[in-house]
Amino acid sequence: MNILIRELRSNAKPLVIWSLVVILFNVAGVMKFEGIAGGDPQSVRQLTEAFPKVALAVMGISDLDMTTFAGYYAVLMFYVGIMAAVYAVALAVHAVSREMMDGTYEFLFVRPVSRTAILTCKLVAALIDAVIFTVVDLISALLCLPMLDGLSDASGSAMVVIRFAIWMLAMMLVFGALAACACAVCLGTERGLERGSLIGNSAVVVAYCAGVAYDMFSDHDASVVVRVLSPFRYATPQDVIDGRIPVPFAILGVVIVVVCFAVSYIAFLRRDLTSR
C-alpha cells in the first residue's frame, strides 16, 4: 500500500497537468462545434469534401460528418486519443523504471516485498491515473454539452461521449502494456531506459501512421493488415458512434495487453540489480 500511495503521489503533478489540458481541449472543441452547428452545414460538407483523401485521413476526418455532434466529437477524440496514448506510455515507462531513473532500485528490491508485488502496485497506480484521466475527460465533455443550446439529441450525444471515453481507456491499456513490456525488456541492456521509452513512443507514431493509411483506403476490408498495426482503429470512430464492438480486434487488444504484461513481469523478475 505504501508503494501504491507513493506512486500516486509521484504521478499527481503530471496527472493534474494532463487533466487540465484535456479539459481545456474539450471546452475549446465544443465551443468550436457551436460555431459550426450555427452556420451552414452544407458549406462545411463542401469544404471537407474539397480536401484530398490523405489530408482528411491525417486530420482524422475521413468518413465522418463534421456537421453532426457525433462526427465532430469523433474528430476531437482522435486528437485526445493521441494525447492519451502518449500519457499511457509515460505512465507505464515510469512504473517499470522509476527506481532505475532515481537510483533507488537497490533499496527497494532489498525490502521484504516481492518484485511481483512491487510491479503490481506500480502498475495499479498507473491504471488508477489512467482511469482518473478518462473520468476527467468524460465529465468535462458531459458538462460542456449544455453549452450547445441547439443540440437536438442530448441523450444520444451523451452516449457518444461515454462510448468514446471507454474506447480511450481501452486504447490506453494497449499502449501502456506495449510500453511496459518494451521498457522492462530493454532495462537489461545498455541505455535500456532510453530504448524502452523510445519504443513505447514509437508505437504511438506507428499506430497513428497506420491509422492514417487505413483511413485512406476506400475499401477498409482490404486494409485489415494496416488496421492490425493501429490500436487507434481497432474500433473505428463509426464503430464507437454506433456502439459496435469489432470482436476480432477486441480479442487482439486483450491478447496484446495480457501477453505484454506477462512479459513485463518476467523481465522485471529477472532484472539484474547492477547499474548499466
mmCIF file of C-alpha atoms in Angstrom:
data_model
loop_
_atom_site.group_PDB
_atom_site.id
_atom_site.type_symbol
_atom_site.label_atom_id
_atom_site.label_comp_id
_atom_site.label_asym_id
_atom_site.label_seq_id
_atom_site.Cartn_x
_atom_site.Cartn_y
_atom_site.Cartn_z
ATOM 1 C CA MET A 1 0.000 0.000 0.000
ATOM 2 C CA ASN A 2 2.871 2.390 0.756
ATOM 3 C CA ILE A 3 4.325 1.730 -2.695
ATOM 4 C CA LEU A 4 0.936 2.405 -4.289
ATOM 5 C CA ILE A 5 0.467 5.663 -2.386
ATOM 6 C CA ARG A 6 3.997 6.803 -3.223
ATOM 7 C CA GLU A 7 3.434 6.112 -6.907
ATOM 8 C CA LEU A 8 0.158 8.020 -6.893
ATOM 9 C CA ARG A 9 1.862 10.979 -5.240
ATOM 10 C CA SER A 10 4.704 10.909 -7.747
ATOM 11 C CA ASN A 11 2.230 10.860 -10.625
ATOM 12 C CA ALA A 12 -0.040 13.557 -9.165
ATOM 13 C CA LYS A 13 1.538 16.606 -10.805
ATOM 14 C CA PRO A 14 1.632 15.151 -14.358
ATOM 15 C CA LEU A 15 -1.947 13.936 -13.874
ATOM 16 C CA VAL A 16 -3.131 17.433 -12.966
ATOM 17 C CA ILE A 17 -1.364 18.920 -15.992
ATOM 18 C CA TRP A 18 -2.745 16.329 -18.412
ATOM 19 C CA SER A 19 -6.235 16.709 -16.912
ATOM 20 C CA LEU A 20 -6.185 20.490 -17.313
ATOM 21 C CA VAL A 21 -5.076 20.103 -20.932
ATOM 22 C CA VAL A 22 -7.914 17.720 -21.790
ATOM 23 C CA ILE A 23 -10.480 19.941 -20.014
ATOM 24 C CA LEU A 24 -9.370 22.987 -21.997
ATOM 25 C CA PHE A 25 -9.342 20.899 -25.174
ATOM 26 C CA ASN A 26 -12.933 19.768 -24.593
ATOM 27 C CA VAL A 27 -14.176 23.264 -23.790
ATOM 28 C CA ALA A 28 -12.486 24.782 -26.848
ATOM 29 C CA GLY A 29 -13.677 21.921 -29.051
ATOM 30 C CA VAL A 30 -17.315 22.184 -28.009
ATOM 31 C CA MET A 31 -17.249 25.964 -28.457
ATOM 32 C CA LYS A 32 -15.877 25.418 -31.968
ATOM 33 C CA PHE A 33 -18.689 22.982 -32.777
ATOM 34 C CA GLU A 34 -21.218 25.549 -31.602
ATOM 35 C CA GLY A 35 -19.963 27.815 -34.371
ATOM 36 C CA ILE A 36 -20.143 25.008 -36.946
ATOM 37 C CA ALA A 37 -23.652 23.981 -35.885
ATOM 38 C CA GLY A 38 -24.843 27.577 -36.061
ATOM 39 C CA GLY A 39 -23.524 28.025 -39.603
ATOM 40 C CA ASP A 40 -24.358 26.397 -42.920
ATOM 41 C CA PRO A 41 -23.918 22.593 -42.672
ATOM 42 C CA GLN A 42 -23.813 22.220 -46.454
ATOM 43 C CA SER A 43 -20.891 24.643 -46.715
ATOM 44 C CA VAL A 44 -18.968 22.656 -44.093
ATOM 45 C CA ARG A 45 -19.571 19.427 -46.021
ATOM 46 C CA GLN A 46 -18.429 21.007 -49.269
ATOM 47 C CA LEU A 47 -15.309 22.342 -47.572
ATOM 48 C CA THR A 48 -14.310 18.952 -46.160
ATOM 49 C CA GLU A 49 -15.061 17.210 -49.448
ATOM 50 C CA ALA A 50 -12.706 19.620 -51.208
ATOM 51 C CA PHE A 51 -9.739 18.315 -49.202
ATOM 52 C CA PRO A 52 -7.697 15.406 -50.607
ATOM 53 C CA LYS A 53 -8.309 11.992 -49.053
ATOM 54 C CA VAL A 54 -4.847 11.938 -47.494
ATOM 55 C CA ALA A 55 -5.408 15.322 -45.806
ATOM 56 C CA LEU A 56 -8.711 14.143 -44.311
ATOM 57 C CA ALA A 57 -7.023 10.955 -43.058
ATOM 58 C CA VAL A 58 -4.171 12.892 -41.449
ATOM 59 C CA MET A 59 -6.658 15.147 -39.639
ATOM 60 C CA GLY A 60 -8.866 12.215 -38.612
ATOM 61 C CA ILE A 61 -11.869 13.495 -40.580
ATOM 62 C CA SER A 62 -12.128 10.638 -43.084
ATOM 63 C CA ASP A 63 -15.656 9.146 -43.423
ATOM 64 C CA LEU A 64 -17.061 11.482 -40.743
ATOM 65 C CA ASP A 65 -19.723 14.169 -40.968
ATOM 66 C CA MET A 66 -18.367 17.204 -39.154
ATOM 67 C CA THR A 67 -21.789 18.868 -39.105
ATOM 68 C CA THR A 68 -23.151 16.329 -36.600
ATOM 69 C CA PHE A 69 -22.049 16.277 -32.975
ATOM 70 C CA ALA A 70 -21.108 12.584 -33.161
ATOM 71 C CA GLY A 71 -18.880 13.109 -36.202
ATOM 72 C CA TYR A 72 -17.302 16.247 -34.804
ATOM 73 C CA TYR A 73 -16.658 14.664 -31.397
ATOM 74 C CA ALA A 74 -15.064 11.646 -33.107
ATOM 75 C CA VAL A 75 -12.554 14.007 -34.732
ATOM 76 C CA LEU A 76 -11.983 15.732 -31.394
ATOM 77 C CA MET A 77 -11.340 12.378 -29.721
ATOM 78 C CA PHE A 78 -8.878 11.499 -32.471
ATOM 79 C CA TYR A 79 -6.538 14.137 -31.054
ATOM 80 C CA VAL A 80 -7.422 13.425 -27.427
ATOM 81 C CA GLY A 81 -6.709 9.755 -28.115
ATOM 82 C CA ILE A 82 -3.198 10.575 -29.323
ATOM 83 C CA MET A 83 -2.567 12.602 -26.151
ATOM 84 C CA ALA A 84 -3.956 9.766 -24.028
ATOM 85 C CA ALA A 85 -1.690 7.234 -25.757
ATOM 86 C CA VAL A 86 1.402 9.350 -25.077
ATOM 87 C CA TYR A 87 0.318 9.756 -21.449
ATOM 88 C CA ALA A 88 -0.250 5.997 -21.113
ATOM 89 C CA VAL A 89 3.258 5.321 -22.427
ATOM 90 C CA ALA A 90 4.731 7.755 -19.891
ATOM 91 C CA LEU A 91 2.794 6.140 -17.028
ATOM 92 C CA ALA A 92 3.926 2.643 -17.981
ATOM 93 C CA VAL A 93 7.567 3.605 -18.504
ATOM 94 C CA HIS A 94 7.734 5.365 -15.139
ATOM 95 C CA ALA A 95 6.010 2.445 -13.417
ATOM 96 C CA VAL A 96 8.624 -0.009 -14.652
ATOM 97 C CA SER A 97 11.731 2.139 -14.487
ATOM 98 C CA ARG A 98 11.239 4.926 -11.922
ATOM 99 C CA GLU A 99 13.668 3.364 -9.426
ATOM 100 C CA MET A 100 16.240 2.954 -12.177
ATOM 101 C CA MET A 101 15.914 6.654 -13.048
ATOM 102 C CA ASP A 102 16.038 7.755 -9.396
ATOM 103 C CA GLY A 103 18.826 5.346 -8.440
ATOM 104 C CA THR A 104 16.738 3.819 -5.629
ATOM 105 C CA TYR A 105 16.129 0.381 -7.145
ATOM 106 C CA GLU A 106 18.683 -1.383 -4.914
ATOM 107 C CA PHE A 107 16.991 -0.024 -1.777
ATOM 108 C CA LEU A 108 13.523 -1.021 -2.990
ATOM 109 C CA PHE A 109 14.426 -4.525 -4.117
ATOM 110 C CA VAL A 110 16.031 -5.500 -0.791
ATOM 111 C CA ARG A 111 12.856 -4.669 1.132
ATOM 112 C CA PRO A 112 10.714 -7.604 2.375
ATOM 113 C CA VAL A 113 8.361 -7.268 -0.597
ATOM 114 C CA SER A 114 8.404 -9.467 -3.674
ATOM 115 C CA ARG A 115 9.183 -7.969 -7.055
ATOM 116 C CA THR A 116 5.802 -9.159 -8.289
ATOM 117 C CA ALA A 117 4.065 -7.162 -5.561
ATOM 118 C CA ILE A 118 6.220 -4.116 -6.326
ATOM 119 C CA LEU A 119 5.416 -4.119 -10.030
ATOM 120 C CA THR A 120 1.745 -4.843 -9.365
ATOM 121 C CA CYS A 121 1.429 -1.826 -7.063
ATOM 122 C CA LYS A 122 3.187 0.410 -9.563
ATOM 123 C CA LEU A 123 1.046 -0.745 -12.487
ATOM 124 C CA VAL A 124 -2.149 -0.434 -10.429
ATOM 125 C CA ALA A 125 -1.160 3.159 -9.627
ATOM 126 C CA ALA A 126 -0.662 3.809 -13.354
ATOM 127 C CA LEU A 127 -4.070 2.256 -14.060
ATOM 128 C CA ILE A 128 -5.720 4.446 -11.422
ATOM 129 C CA ASP A 129 -4.182 7.533 -13.022
ATOM 130 C CA ALA A 130 -5.395 6.408 -16.461
ATOM 131 C CA VAL A 131 -8.917 5.895 -15.093
ATOM 132 C CA ILE A 132 -8.881 9.317 -13.416
ATOM 133 C CA PHE A 133 -7.706 10.926 -16.659
ATOM 134 C CA THR A 134 -10.518 9.184 -18.546
ATOM 135 C CA VAL A 135 -13.122 10.228 -15.973
ATOM 136 C CA VAL A 136 -11.919 13.847 -16.131
ATOM 137 C CA ASP A 137 -12.257 13.774 -19.917
ATOM 138 C CA LEU A 138 -15.719 12.202 -19.671
ATOM 139 C CA ILE A 139 -17.079 14.588 -17.035
ATOM 140 C CA SER A 140 -15.654 17.692 -18.702
ATOM 141 C CA ALA A 141 -17.172 16.673 -22.055
ATOM 142 C CA LEU A 142 -20.573 15.929 -20.498
ATOM 143 C CA LEU A 143 -20.557 19.264 -18.662
ATOM 144 C CA CYS A 144 -19.832 21.031 -21.956
ATOM 145 C CA LEU A 145 -22.927 19.596 -23.668
ATOM 146 C CA PRO A 146 -25.334 22.158 -22.101
ATOM 147 C CA MET A 147 -23.318 24.844 -23.910
ATOM 148 C CA LEU A 148 -24.898 23.568 -27.139
ATOM 149 C CA ASP A 149 -28.381 25.036 -26.840
ATOM 150 C CA GLY A 150 -29.436 23.816 -30.249
ATOM 151 C CA LEU A 151 -28.420 20.197 -29.657
ATOM 152 C CA SER A 152 -31.428 18.119 -30.678
ATOM 153 C CA ASP A 153 -30.390 14.737 -29.257
ATOM 154 C CA ALA A 154 -28.716 15.447 -25.921
ATOM 155 C CA SER A 155 -29.105 11.899 -24.570
ATOM 156 C CA GLY A 156 -27.674 10.379 -27.756
ATOM 157 C CA SER A 157 -24.747 12.798 -27.651
ATOM 158 C CA ALA A 158 -24.061 11.860 -24.029
ATOM 159 C CA MET A 159 -23.912 8.180 -25.029
ATOM 160 C CA VAL A 160 -21.412 9.043 -27.772
ATOM 161 C CA VAL A 161 -19.228 10.794 -25.193
ATOM 162 C CA ILE A 162 -19.421 7.809 -22.836
ATOM 163 C CA ARG A 163 -18.556 5.332 -25.590
ATOM 164 C CA PHE A 164 -15.514 7.337 -26.657
ATOM 165 C CA ALA A 165 -14.349 7.502 -23.025
ATOM 166 C CA ILE A 166 -14.494 3.698 -22.830
ATOM 167 C CA TRP A 167 -12.640 3.464 -26.156
ATOM 168 C CA MET A 168 -9.928 5.808 -24.874
ATOM 169 C CA LEU A 169 -9.353 3.827 -21.682
ATOM 170 C CA ALA A 170 -9.107 0.556 -23.624
ATOM 171 C CA MET A 171 -6.652 2.153 -26.033
ATOM 172 C CA MET A 172 -4.550 3.471 -23.127
ATOM 173 C CA LEU A 173 -4.352 -0.066 -21.730
ATOM 174 C CA VAL A 174 -2.976 -1.372 -25.027
ATOM 175 C CA PHE A 175 -0.313 1.319 -25.377
ATOM 176 C CA GLY A 176 0.534 1.115 -21.674
ATOM 177 C CA ALA A 177 1.066 -2.631 -21.941
ATOM 178 C CA LEU A 178 3.291 -2.226 -25.012
ATOM 179 C CA ALA A 179 5.394 0.451 -23.291
ATOM 180 C CA ALA A 180 5.705 -1.513 -20.037
ATOM 181 C CA CYS A 181 6.848 -4.606 -21.944
ATOM 182 C CA ALA A 182 9.386 -2.691 -24.037
ATOM 183 C CA CYS A 183 10.808 -0.874 -21.018
ATOM 184 C CA ALA A 184 11.016 -3.981 -18.819
ATOM 185 C CA VAL A 185 12.822 -5.943 -21.537
ATOM 186 C CA CYS A 186 15.189 -3.133 -22.536
ATOM 187 C CA LEU A 187 16.248 -2.239 -18.978
ATOM 188 C CA GLY A 188 18.520 -5.257 -19.005
ATOM 189 C CA THR A 189 20.589 -3.763 -21.815
ATOM 190 C CA GLU A 190 22.848 -0.759 -22.222
ATOM 191 C CA ARG A 191 20.872 2.504 -22.417
ATOM 192 C CA GLY A 192 17.782 0.393 -21.821
ATOM 193 C CA LEU A 193 15.715 3.194 -20.309
ATOM 194 C CA GLU A 194 16.063 5.395 -23.386
ATOM 195 C CA ARG A 195 15.341 2.476 -25.703
ATOM 196 C CA GLY A 196 12.273 1.377 -23.784
ATOM 197 C CA SER A 197 10.806 4.875 -23.783
ATOM 198 C CA LEU A 198 11.679 5.297 -27.476
ATOM 199 C CA ILE A 199 9.935 2.043 -28.412
ATOM 200 C CA GLY A 200 6.839 2.993 -26.444
ATOM 201 C CA ASN A 201 6.530 6.390 -28.094
ATOM 202 C CA SER A 202 7.406 4.930 -31.491
ATOM 203 C CA ALA A 203 4.454 2.558 -31.099
ATOM 204 C CA VAL A 204 2.166 5.608 -30.881
ATOM 205 C CA VAL A 205 3.704 7.112 -34.038
ATOM 206 C CA VAL A 206 3.430 3.817 -35.943
ATOM 207 C CA ALA A 207 -0.172 3.384 -34.797
ATOM 208 C CA TYR A 208 -1.027 6.909 -35.939
ATOM 209 C CA CYS A 209 0.583 6.397 -39.361
ATOM 210 C CA ALA A 210 -1.116 3.022 -39.774
ATOM 211 C CA GLY A 211 -4.447 4.581 -38.792
ATOM 212 C CA VAL A 212 -3.977 7.285 -41.429
ATOM 213 C CA ALA A 213 -3.116 4.635 -44.029
ATOM 214 C CA TYR A 214 -6.231 2.670 -43.056
ATOM 215 C CA ASP A 215 -8.464 5.733 -43.424
ATOM 216 C CA MET A 216 -7.033 6.422 -46.886
ATOM 217 C CA PHE A 217 -8.317 3.099 -48.249
ATOM 218 C CA SER A 218 -11.826 3.263 -49.662
ATOM 219 C CA ASP A 219 -12.145 -0.497 -49.197
ATOM 220 C CA HIS A 220 -11.367 -0.879 -45.495
ATOM 221 C CA ASP A 221 -11.738 -4.675 -45.660
ATOM 222 C CA ALA A 222 -8.691 -4.780 -47.959
ATOM 223 C CA SER A 223 -6.586 -2.824 -45.451
ATOM 224 C CA VAL A 224 -7.061 -5.112 -42.460
ATOM 225 C CA VAL A 225 -3.293 -5.667 -42.154
ATOM 226 C CA VAL A 226 -2.727 -1.941 -41.678
ATOM 227 C CA ARG A 227 -5.569 -1.842 -39.151
ATOM 228 C CA VAL A 228 -3.843 -4.508 -37.049
ATOM 229 C CA LEU A 229 -0.899 -2.125 -36.598
ATOM 230 C CA SER A 230 -3.097 0.689 -35.243
ATOM 231 C CA PRO A 231 -4.855 0.291 -31.883
ATOM 232 C CA PHE A 232 -6.478 3.638 -32.731
ATOM 233 C CA ARG A 233 -8.527 1.783 -35.336
ATOM 234 C CA TYR A 234 -9.271 -1.471 -33.505
ATOM 235 C CA ALA A 235 -12.634 0.233 -33.086
ATOM 236 C CA THR A 236 -13.246 2.789 -35.823
ATOM 237 C CA PRO A 237 -14.948 6.100 -34.985
ATOM 238 C CA GLN A 238 -18.138 4.867 -36.661
ATOM 239 C CA ASP A 239 -17.998 1.655 -34.584
ATOM 240 C CA VAL A 240 -17.807 3.739 -31.413
ATOM 241 C CA ILE A 241 -20.606 6.061 -32.514
ATOM 242 C CA ASP A 242 -22.870 3.125 -33.341
ATOM 243 C CA GLY A 243 -21.925 1.203 -30.198
ATOM 244 C CA ARG A 244 -20.449 -1.727 -32.127
ATOM 245 C CA ILE A 245 -17.598 -3.876 -30.814
ATOM 246 C CA PRO A 246 -15.355 -5.437 -33.512
ATOM 247 C CA VAL A 247 -14.888 -8.778 -31.778
ATOM 248 C CA PRO A 248 -11.690 -9.916 -33.601
ATOM 249 C CA PHE A 249 -9.891 -6.660 -32.822
ATOM 250 C CA ALA A 250 -11.232 -6.599 -29.263
ATOM 251 C CA ILE A 251 -9.733 -10.063 -28.779
ATOM 252 C CA LEU A 252 -6.478 -8.880 -30.365
ATOM 253 C CA GLY A 253 -6.326 -5.960 -27.932
ATOM 254 C CA VAL A 254 -6.882 -8.262 -24.951
ATOM 255 C CA VAL A 255 -4.167 -10.638 -26.181
ATOM 256 C CA ILE A 256 -1.696 -7.760 -26.571
ATOM 257 C CA VAL A 257 -2.419 -6.497 -23.054
ATOM 258 C CA VAL A 258 -2.148 -9.936 -21.426
ATOM 259 C CA VAL A 259 0.995 -11.027 -23.293
ATOM 260 C CA CYS A 260 2.809 -7.711 -22.856
ATOM 261 C CA PHE A 261 2.105 -7.502 -19.132
ATOM 262 C CA ALA A 262 3.138 -11.148 -18.695
ATOM 263 C CA VAL A 263 6.451 -10.447 -20.444
ATOM 264 C CA SER A 264 6.852 -7.313 -18.307
ATOM 265 C CA TYR A 265 6.579 -9.351 -15.109
ATOM 266 C CA ILE A 266 9.028 -11.982 -16.358
ATOM 267 C CA ALA A 267 11.596 -9.354 -17.377
ATOM 268 C CA PHE A 268 11.090 -7.404 -14.150
ATOM 269 C CA LEU A 269 11.695 -10.514 -12.033
ATOM 270 C CA ARG A 270 14.904 -11.316 -13.915
ATOM 271 C CA ARG A 271 16.320 -7.795 -13.867
ATOM 272 C CA ASP A 272 19.938 -7.572 -12.780
ATOM 273 C CA LEU A 273 20.446 -5.090 -9.925
ATOM 274 C CA THR A 274 23.761 -3.860 -11.276
ATOM 275 C CA SER A 275 23.567 -0.499 -12.998
ATOM 276 C CA ARG A 276 24.174 -0.280 -16.723
#
